[in-house]
Coordinates of C-alpha atoms in Angstrom, one line a residue:
X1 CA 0.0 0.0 0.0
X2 CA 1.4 3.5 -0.6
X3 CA 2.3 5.3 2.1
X4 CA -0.4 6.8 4.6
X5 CA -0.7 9.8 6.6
X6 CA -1.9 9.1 10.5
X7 CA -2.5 11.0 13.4
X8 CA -2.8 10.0 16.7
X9 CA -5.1 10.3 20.1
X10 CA -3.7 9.0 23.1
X11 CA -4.9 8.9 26.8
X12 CA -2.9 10.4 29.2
X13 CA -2.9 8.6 32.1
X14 CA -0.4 6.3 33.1
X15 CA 2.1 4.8 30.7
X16 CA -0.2 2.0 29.0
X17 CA -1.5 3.8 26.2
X18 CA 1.3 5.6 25.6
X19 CA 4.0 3.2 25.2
X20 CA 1.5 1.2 23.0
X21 CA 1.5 4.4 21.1
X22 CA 5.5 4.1 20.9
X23 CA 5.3 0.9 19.5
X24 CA 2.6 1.6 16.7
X25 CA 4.8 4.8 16.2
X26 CA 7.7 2.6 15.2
X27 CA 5.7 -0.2 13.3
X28 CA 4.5 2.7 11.2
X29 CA 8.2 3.9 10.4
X30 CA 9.1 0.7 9.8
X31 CA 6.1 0.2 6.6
X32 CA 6.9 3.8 5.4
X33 CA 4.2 5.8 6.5
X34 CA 4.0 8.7 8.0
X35 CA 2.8 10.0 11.7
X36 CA 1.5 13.7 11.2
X37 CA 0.8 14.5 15.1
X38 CA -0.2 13.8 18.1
X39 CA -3.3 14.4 20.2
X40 CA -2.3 13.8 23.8
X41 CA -5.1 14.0 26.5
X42 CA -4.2 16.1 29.7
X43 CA -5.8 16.9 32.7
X44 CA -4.6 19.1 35.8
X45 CA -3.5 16.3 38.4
X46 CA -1.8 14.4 35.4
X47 CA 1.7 15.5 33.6
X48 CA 3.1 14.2 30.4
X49 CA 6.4 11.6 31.3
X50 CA 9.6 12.7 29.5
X51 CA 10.4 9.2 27.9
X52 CA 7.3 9.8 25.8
X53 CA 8.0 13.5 24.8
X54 CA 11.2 12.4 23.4
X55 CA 10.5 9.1 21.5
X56 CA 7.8 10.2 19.6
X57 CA 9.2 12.0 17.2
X58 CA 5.7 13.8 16.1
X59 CA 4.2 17.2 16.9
X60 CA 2.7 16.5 20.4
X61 CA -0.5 18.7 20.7
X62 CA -2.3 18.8 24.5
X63 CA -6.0 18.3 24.7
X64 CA -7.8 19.1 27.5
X65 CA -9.5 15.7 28.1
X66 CA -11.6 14.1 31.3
X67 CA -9.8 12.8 34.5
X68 CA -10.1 9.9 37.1
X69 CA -10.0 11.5 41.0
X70 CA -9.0 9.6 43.4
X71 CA -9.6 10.2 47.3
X72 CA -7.5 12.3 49.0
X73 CA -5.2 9.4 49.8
X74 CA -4.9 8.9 46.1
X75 CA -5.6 5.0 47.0
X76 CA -9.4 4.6 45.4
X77 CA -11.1 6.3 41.9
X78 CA -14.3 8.6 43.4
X79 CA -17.2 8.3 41.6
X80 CA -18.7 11.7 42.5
X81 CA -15.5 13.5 42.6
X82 CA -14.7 12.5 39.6
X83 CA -18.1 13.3 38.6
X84 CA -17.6 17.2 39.7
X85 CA -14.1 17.3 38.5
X86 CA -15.1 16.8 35.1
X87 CA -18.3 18.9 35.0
X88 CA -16.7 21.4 36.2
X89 CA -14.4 21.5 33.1
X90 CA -16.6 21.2 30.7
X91 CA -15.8 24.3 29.2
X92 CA -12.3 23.4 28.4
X93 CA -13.4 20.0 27.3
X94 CA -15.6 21.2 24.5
X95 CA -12.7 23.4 23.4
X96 CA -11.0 20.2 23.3
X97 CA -13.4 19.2 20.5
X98 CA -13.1 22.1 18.7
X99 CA -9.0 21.4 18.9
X100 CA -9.5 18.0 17.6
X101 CA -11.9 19.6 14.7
X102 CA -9.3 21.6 13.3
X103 CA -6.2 18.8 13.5
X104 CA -8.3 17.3 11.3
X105 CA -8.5 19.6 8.8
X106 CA -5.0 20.5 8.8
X107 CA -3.5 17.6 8.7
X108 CA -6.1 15.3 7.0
X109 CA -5.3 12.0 7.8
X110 CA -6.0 8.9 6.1
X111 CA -6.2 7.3 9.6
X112 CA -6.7 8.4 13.2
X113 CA -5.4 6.2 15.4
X114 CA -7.5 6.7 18.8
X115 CA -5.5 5.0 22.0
X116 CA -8.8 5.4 24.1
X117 CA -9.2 8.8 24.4
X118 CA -12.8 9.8 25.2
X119 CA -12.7 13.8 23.8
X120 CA -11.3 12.8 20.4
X121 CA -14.2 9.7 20.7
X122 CA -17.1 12.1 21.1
X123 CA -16.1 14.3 18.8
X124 CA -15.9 11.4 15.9
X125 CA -19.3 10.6 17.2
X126 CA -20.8 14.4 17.1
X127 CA -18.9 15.9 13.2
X128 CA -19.1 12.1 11.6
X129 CA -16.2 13.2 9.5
X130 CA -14.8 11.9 6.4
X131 CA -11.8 10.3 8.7
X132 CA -11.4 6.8 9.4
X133 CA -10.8 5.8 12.9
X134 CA -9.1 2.7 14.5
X135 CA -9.4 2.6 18.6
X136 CA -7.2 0.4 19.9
X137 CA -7.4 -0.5 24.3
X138 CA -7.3 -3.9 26.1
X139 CA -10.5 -2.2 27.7
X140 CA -12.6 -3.3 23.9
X141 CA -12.1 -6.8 25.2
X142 CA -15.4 -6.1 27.9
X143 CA -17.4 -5.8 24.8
X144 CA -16.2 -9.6 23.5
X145 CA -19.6 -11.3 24.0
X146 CA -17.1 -14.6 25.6
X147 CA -16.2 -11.8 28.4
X148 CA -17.5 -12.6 31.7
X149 CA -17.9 -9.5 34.0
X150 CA -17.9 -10.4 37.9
X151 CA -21.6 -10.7 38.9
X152 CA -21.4 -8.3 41.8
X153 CA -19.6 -5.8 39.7
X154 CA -22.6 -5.8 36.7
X155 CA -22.7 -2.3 36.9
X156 CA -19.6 -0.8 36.5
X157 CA -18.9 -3.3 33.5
X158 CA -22.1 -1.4 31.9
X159 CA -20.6 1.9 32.7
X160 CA -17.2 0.9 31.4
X161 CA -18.7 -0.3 27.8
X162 CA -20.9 2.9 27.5
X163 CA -17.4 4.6 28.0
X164 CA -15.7 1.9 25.6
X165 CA -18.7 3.2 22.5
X166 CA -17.7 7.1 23.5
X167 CA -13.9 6.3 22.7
X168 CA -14.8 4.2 20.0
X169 CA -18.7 4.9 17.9
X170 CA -19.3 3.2 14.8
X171 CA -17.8 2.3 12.3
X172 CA -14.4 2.4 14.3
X173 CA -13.0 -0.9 14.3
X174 CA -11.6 -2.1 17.9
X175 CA -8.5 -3.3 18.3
X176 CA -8.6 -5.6 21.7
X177 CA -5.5 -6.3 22.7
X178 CA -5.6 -9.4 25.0
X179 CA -3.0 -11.9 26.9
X180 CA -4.1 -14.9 24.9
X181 CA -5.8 -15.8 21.5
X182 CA -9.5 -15.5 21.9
X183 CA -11.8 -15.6 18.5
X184 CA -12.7 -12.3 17.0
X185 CA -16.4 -10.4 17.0
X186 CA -16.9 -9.0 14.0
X187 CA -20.5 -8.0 14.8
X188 CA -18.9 -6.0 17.2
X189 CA -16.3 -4.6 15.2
X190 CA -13.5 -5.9 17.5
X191 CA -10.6 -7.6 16.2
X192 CA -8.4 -9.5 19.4
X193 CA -4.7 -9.0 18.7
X194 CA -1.7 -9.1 20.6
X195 CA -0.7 -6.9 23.2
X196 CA 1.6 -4.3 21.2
X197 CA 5.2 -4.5 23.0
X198 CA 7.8 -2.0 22.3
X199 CA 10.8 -2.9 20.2
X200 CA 13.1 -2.5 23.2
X201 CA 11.0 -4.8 24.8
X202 CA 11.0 -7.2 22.0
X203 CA 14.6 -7.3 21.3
X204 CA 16.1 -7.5 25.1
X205 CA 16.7 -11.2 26.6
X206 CA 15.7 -11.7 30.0
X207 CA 18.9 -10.9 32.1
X208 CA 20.4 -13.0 34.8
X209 CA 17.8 -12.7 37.7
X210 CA 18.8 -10.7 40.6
X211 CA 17.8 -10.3 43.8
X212 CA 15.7 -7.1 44.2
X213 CA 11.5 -6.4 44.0
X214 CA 10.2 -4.2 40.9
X215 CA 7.1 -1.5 41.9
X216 CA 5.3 0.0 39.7
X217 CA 2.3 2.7 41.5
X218 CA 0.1 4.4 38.9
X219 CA -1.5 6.0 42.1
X220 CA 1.1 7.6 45.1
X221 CA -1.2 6.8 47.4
X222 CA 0.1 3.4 47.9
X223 CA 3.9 4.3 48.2
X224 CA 3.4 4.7 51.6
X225 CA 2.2 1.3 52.0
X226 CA 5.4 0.3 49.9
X227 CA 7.5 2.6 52.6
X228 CA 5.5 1.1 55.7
X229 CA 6.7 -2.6 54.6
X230 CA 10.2 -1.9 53.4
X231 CA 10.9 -0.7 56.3
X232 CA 10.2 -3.5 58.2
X233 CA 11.9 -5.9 55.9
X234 CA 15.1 -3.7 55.5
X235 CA 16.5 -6.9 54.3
X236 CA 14.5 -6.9 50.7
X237 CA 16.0 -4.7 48.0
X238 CA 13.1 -2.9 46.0
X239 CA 13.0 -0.4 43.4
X240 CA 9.9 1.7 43.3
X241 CA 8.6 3.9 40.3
X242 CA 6.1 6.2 40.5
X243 CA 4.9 9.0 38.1
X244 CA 4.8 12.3 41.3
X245 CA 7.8 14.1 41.4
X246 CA 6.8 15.1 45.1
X247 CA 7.2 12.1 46.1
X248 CA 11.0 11.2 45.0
X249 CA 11.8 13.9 47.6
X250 CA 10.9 12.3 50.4
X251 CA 13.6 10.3 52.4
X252 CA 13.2 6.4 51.9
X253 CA 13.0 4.6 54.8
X254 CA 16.2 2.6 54.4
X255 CA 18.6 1.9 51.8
X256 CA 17.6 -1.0 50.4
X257 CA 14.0 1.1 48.3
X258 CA 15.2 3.6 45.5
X259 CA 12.6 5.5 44.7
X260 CA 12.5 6.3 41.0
X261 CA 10.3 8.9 38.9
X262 CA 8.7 7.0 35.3
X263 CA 12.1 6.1 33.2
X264 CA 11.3 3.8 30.5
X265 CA 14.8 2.9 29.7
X266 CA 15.5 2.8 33.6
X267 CA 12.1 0.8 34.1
X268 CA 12.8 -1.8 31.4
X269 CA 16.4 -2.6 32.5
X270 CA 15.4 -3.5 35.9
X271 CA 12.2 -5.5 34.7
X272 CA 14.5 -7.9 32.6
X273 CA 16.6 -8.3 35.8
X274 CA 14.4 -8.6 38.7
X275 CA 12.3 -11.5 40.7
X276 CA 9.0 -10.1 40.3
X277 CA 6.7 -7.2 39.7
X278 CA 4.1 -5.5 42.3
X279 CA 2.1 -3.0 40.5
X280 CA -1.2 -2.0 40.1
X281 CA -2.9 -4.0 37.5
X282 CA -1.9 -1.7 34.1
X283 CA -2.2 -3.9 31.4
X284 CA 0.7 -2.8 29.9
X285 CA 3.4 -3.1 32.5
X286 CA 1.7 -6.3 33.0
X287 CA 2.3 -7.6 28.9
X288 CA 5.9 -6.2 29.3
X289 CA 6.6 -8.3 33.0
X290 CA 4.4 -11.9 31.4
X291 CA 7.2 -11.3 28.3
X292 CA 9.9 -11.2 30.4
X293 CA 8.3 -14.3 32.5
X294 CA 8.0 -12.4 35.6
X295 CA 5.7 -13.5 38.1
X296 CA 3.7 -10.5 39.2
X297 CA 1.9 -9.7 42.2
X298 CA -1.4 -7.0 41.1
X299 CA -3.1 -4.6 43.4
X300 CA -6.0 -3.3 41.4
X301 CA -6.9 0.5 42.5
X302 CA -10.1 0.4 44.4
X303 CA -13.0 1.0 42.5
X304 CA -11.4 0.7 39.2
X305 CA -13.0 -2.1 37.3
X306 CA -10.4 -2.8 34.0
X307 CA -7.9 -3.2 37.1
X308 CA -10.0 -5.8 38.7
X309 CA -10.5 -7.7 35.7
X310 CA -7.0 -7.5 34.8
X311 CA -6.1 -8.8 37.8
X312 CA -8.5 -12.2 37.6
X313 CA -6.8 -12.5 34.5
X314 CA -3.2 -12.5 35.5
X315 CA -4.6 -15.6 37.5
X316 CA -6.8 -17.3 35.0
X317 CA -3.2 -17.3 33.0
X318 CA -1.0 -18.6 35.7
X319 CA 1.4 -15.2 35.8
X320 CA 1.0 -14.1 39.0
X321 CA -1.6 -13.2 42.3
X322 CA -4.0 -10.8 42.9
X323 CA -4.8 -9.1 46.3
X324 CA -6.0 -6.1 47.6
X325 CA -2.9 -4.6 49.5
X326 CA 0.5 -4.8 49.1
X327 CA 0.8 -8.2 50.8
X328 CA 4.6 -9.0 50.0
X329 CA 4.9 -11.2 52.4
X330 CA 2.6 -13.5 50.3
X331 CA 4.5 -12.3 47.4
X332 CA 7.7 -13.7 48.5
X333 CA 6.6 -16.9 49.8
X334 CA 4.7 -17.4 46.1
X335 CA 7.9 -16.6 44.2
X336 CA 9.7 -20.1 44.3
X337 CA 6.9 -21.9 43.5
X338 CA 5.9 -19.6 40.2
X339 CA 5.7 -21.7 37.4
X340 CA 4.5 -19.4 34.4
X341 CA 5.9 -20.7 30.8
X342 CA 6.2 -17.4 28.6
X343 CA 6.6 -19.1 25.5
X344 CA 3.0 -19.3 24.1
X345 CA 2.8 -16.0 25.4
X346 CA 6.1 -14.5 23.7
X347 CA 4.8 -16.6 20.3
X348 CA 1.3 -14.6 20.4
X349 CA 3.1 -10.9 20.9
X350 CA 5.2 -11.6 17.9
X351 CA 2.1 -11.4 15.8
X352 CA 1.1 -8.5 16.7
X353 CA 2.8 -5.8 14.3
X354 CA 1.2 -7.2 11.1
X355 CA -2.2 -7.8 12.7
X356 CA -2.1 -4.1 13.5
X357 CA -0.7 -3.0 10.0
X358 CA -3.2 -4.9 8.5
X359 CA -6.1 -3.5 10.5
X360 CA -5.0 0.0 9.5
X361 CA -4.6 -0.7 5.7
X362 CA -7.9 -2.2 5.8
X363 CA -9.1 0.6 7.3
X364 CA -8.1 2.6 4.0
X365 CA -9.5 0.2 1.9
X366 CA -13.0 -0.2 3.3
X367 CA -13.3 3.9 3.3
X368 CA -12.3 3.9 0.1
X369 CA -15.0 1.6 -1.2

């Protein structure tokens, strides 16, 4: 196919959509086409991590886009806070549309690539323009009609797939990225694929294991949990990132936790090398640790239903334990028994990049007809 002209949406929060973003970014270099821009969503309490400003190698353009609130711990998502939070900002948010509006007409894509963000979503679903979209989110698998949402929890899996059709309204095509082969729905307009890996991911063996515990906390409110236990186990070398900058100048405890603010390359070199993850329940530092075959203990935040359902699924594959605190006591006494083979997993990932190329060529092709 000759070469195409993209432009991306990606969610802001965390570091799951946008390192899947990385690695579409280079997948797309690598076939020739080109990546005009891209629409990054922001909100007050979140900030933009450096790796990402410098590997994109795109205009990066900051939309004003809705926000989880947590408690004032920053420990559980609040429903009404969050609520208020983002009426309150409406304003900005439908300038937000308007933003997304005009990148369209400047840069006049033949494809907008939408990593689940809900302003650039609404706005497909209000204008109907003439471009095509593809979403792509692990969150599209709660649509699969073989998903099975927890019975006490019918309700937020509703809310979740009314949020899945504002990120994604017909005719997008979904791209569900999921831990194992499952059949596709094309009623549904999901496609399952691969979870999309970076290529430093890809190409990097699995050092020599060493002796040390990888953190990953997508909300500080848990690092002081992390503190509390370190520093009764001063014997346990852990290295703990977090995405606050406040917080990496607070005194550790002890010597034996670093603290460290989000470093991909940082990140990455200790998750080839250590004896487990502890995070909580991002599906993408959870796709990097099963590639690397470490076991992983997941702390889903409270009241946050993909991180629930990611963590049953960690289980369900054999890759790890779920709980509701930081229980590393458990951790530790699961670690020698961990038995996860990566293989089928690592054979499945490799897929990915044409699955994804494909999706977007097609994308072309059915627009065109």
């Amino acid at each position: 196919m000759s070469k195409l002209r993209l432009l991306f949406a990606v969610q802001g929060d965390g570091r799951g959509h946008l390192t899947q973003a990385l690695a579409v970014r280079e997948l797309l270099r690598a076939a020739g086409h080109e990546l005009a821009a891209v629409l990054v969503g922001t909100a007050p309490r979140r900030e933009l991590p450096a790796f990402f400003r410098d590997k994109i190698d795109a205009p990066l353009i900051p939309l004003e886009s809705f926000d989880l609130v947590t408690d004032k711990h920053n420990r559980r998502v609040s429903t009404a806070a969050t609520l208020a939070d983002n009426l309150r900002r409406l304003p900005k948010l439908a300038a937000g549309s308007n933003l997304v509006r005009n990148c369209l007409r400047q840069f006049q894509p033949d494809v907008l690539v939408n990593f689940y963000e809900p302003i650039v979503g609404l706005t497909f679903q209000w204008l109907r323009p003439c471009t095509r979209m593809v979403a792509a989110a692990n969150q599209y698998m709660f649509d699969h009609p073989d998903f099975q949402p927890p019975p006490a929890r019918q309700i937020e899996w509703r809310s979740l797939r009314a949020y899945n059709r504002v990120t994604a309204p017909p005719p997008a095509v979904k791209l569900a990225f999921s831990f194992r082969p499952q059949p596709n729905a094309p009623r549904r307009r999901i496609r399952v694929m691969p979870p999309i890996l970076r290529p430093e991911v890809l190409s990097r063996p699995p050092g020599p294991t060493e002796d040390f515990i990888l953190v990953y906390l997508l909300k500080t409110g848990f690092l002081e949990e992390i503190r509390k236990w370190s520093d009764s186990h001063p014997n346990v070398r852990m290295h703990c990132f977090t995405d606050r900058k406040a917080d990496m100048s607070k005194a550790t405890p002890n010597e034996k936790l670093t603290l460290h603010a989000l470093n991909d390359v940082t990140f990455l070199d200790l998750m080839s090398r250590c004896r487990g993850l502890v995070c909580t329940s991002g599906f993408q530092s959870l796709g990097e640790a099963h590639w690397f075959g470490k076991p992983v203990l997941t702390v889903p935040v409270e009241n946050h239903f993909e991180q629930a359902c990611n963590a049953r699924d960690v289980e369900v594959s054999g890759a790890g334990i779920a709980e509701s605190r930081f229980n590393l006591d458990r951790f530790l006494a699961y670690l020698p028994t961990a038995a996860f083979d990566p293989e089928p997993y690592r054979a499945w990932v490799r897929t990915a990049g044409n699955v994804f190329l494909e999706e977007i060529e097609r994308a072309v092709l059915m627009f065109h007809d």
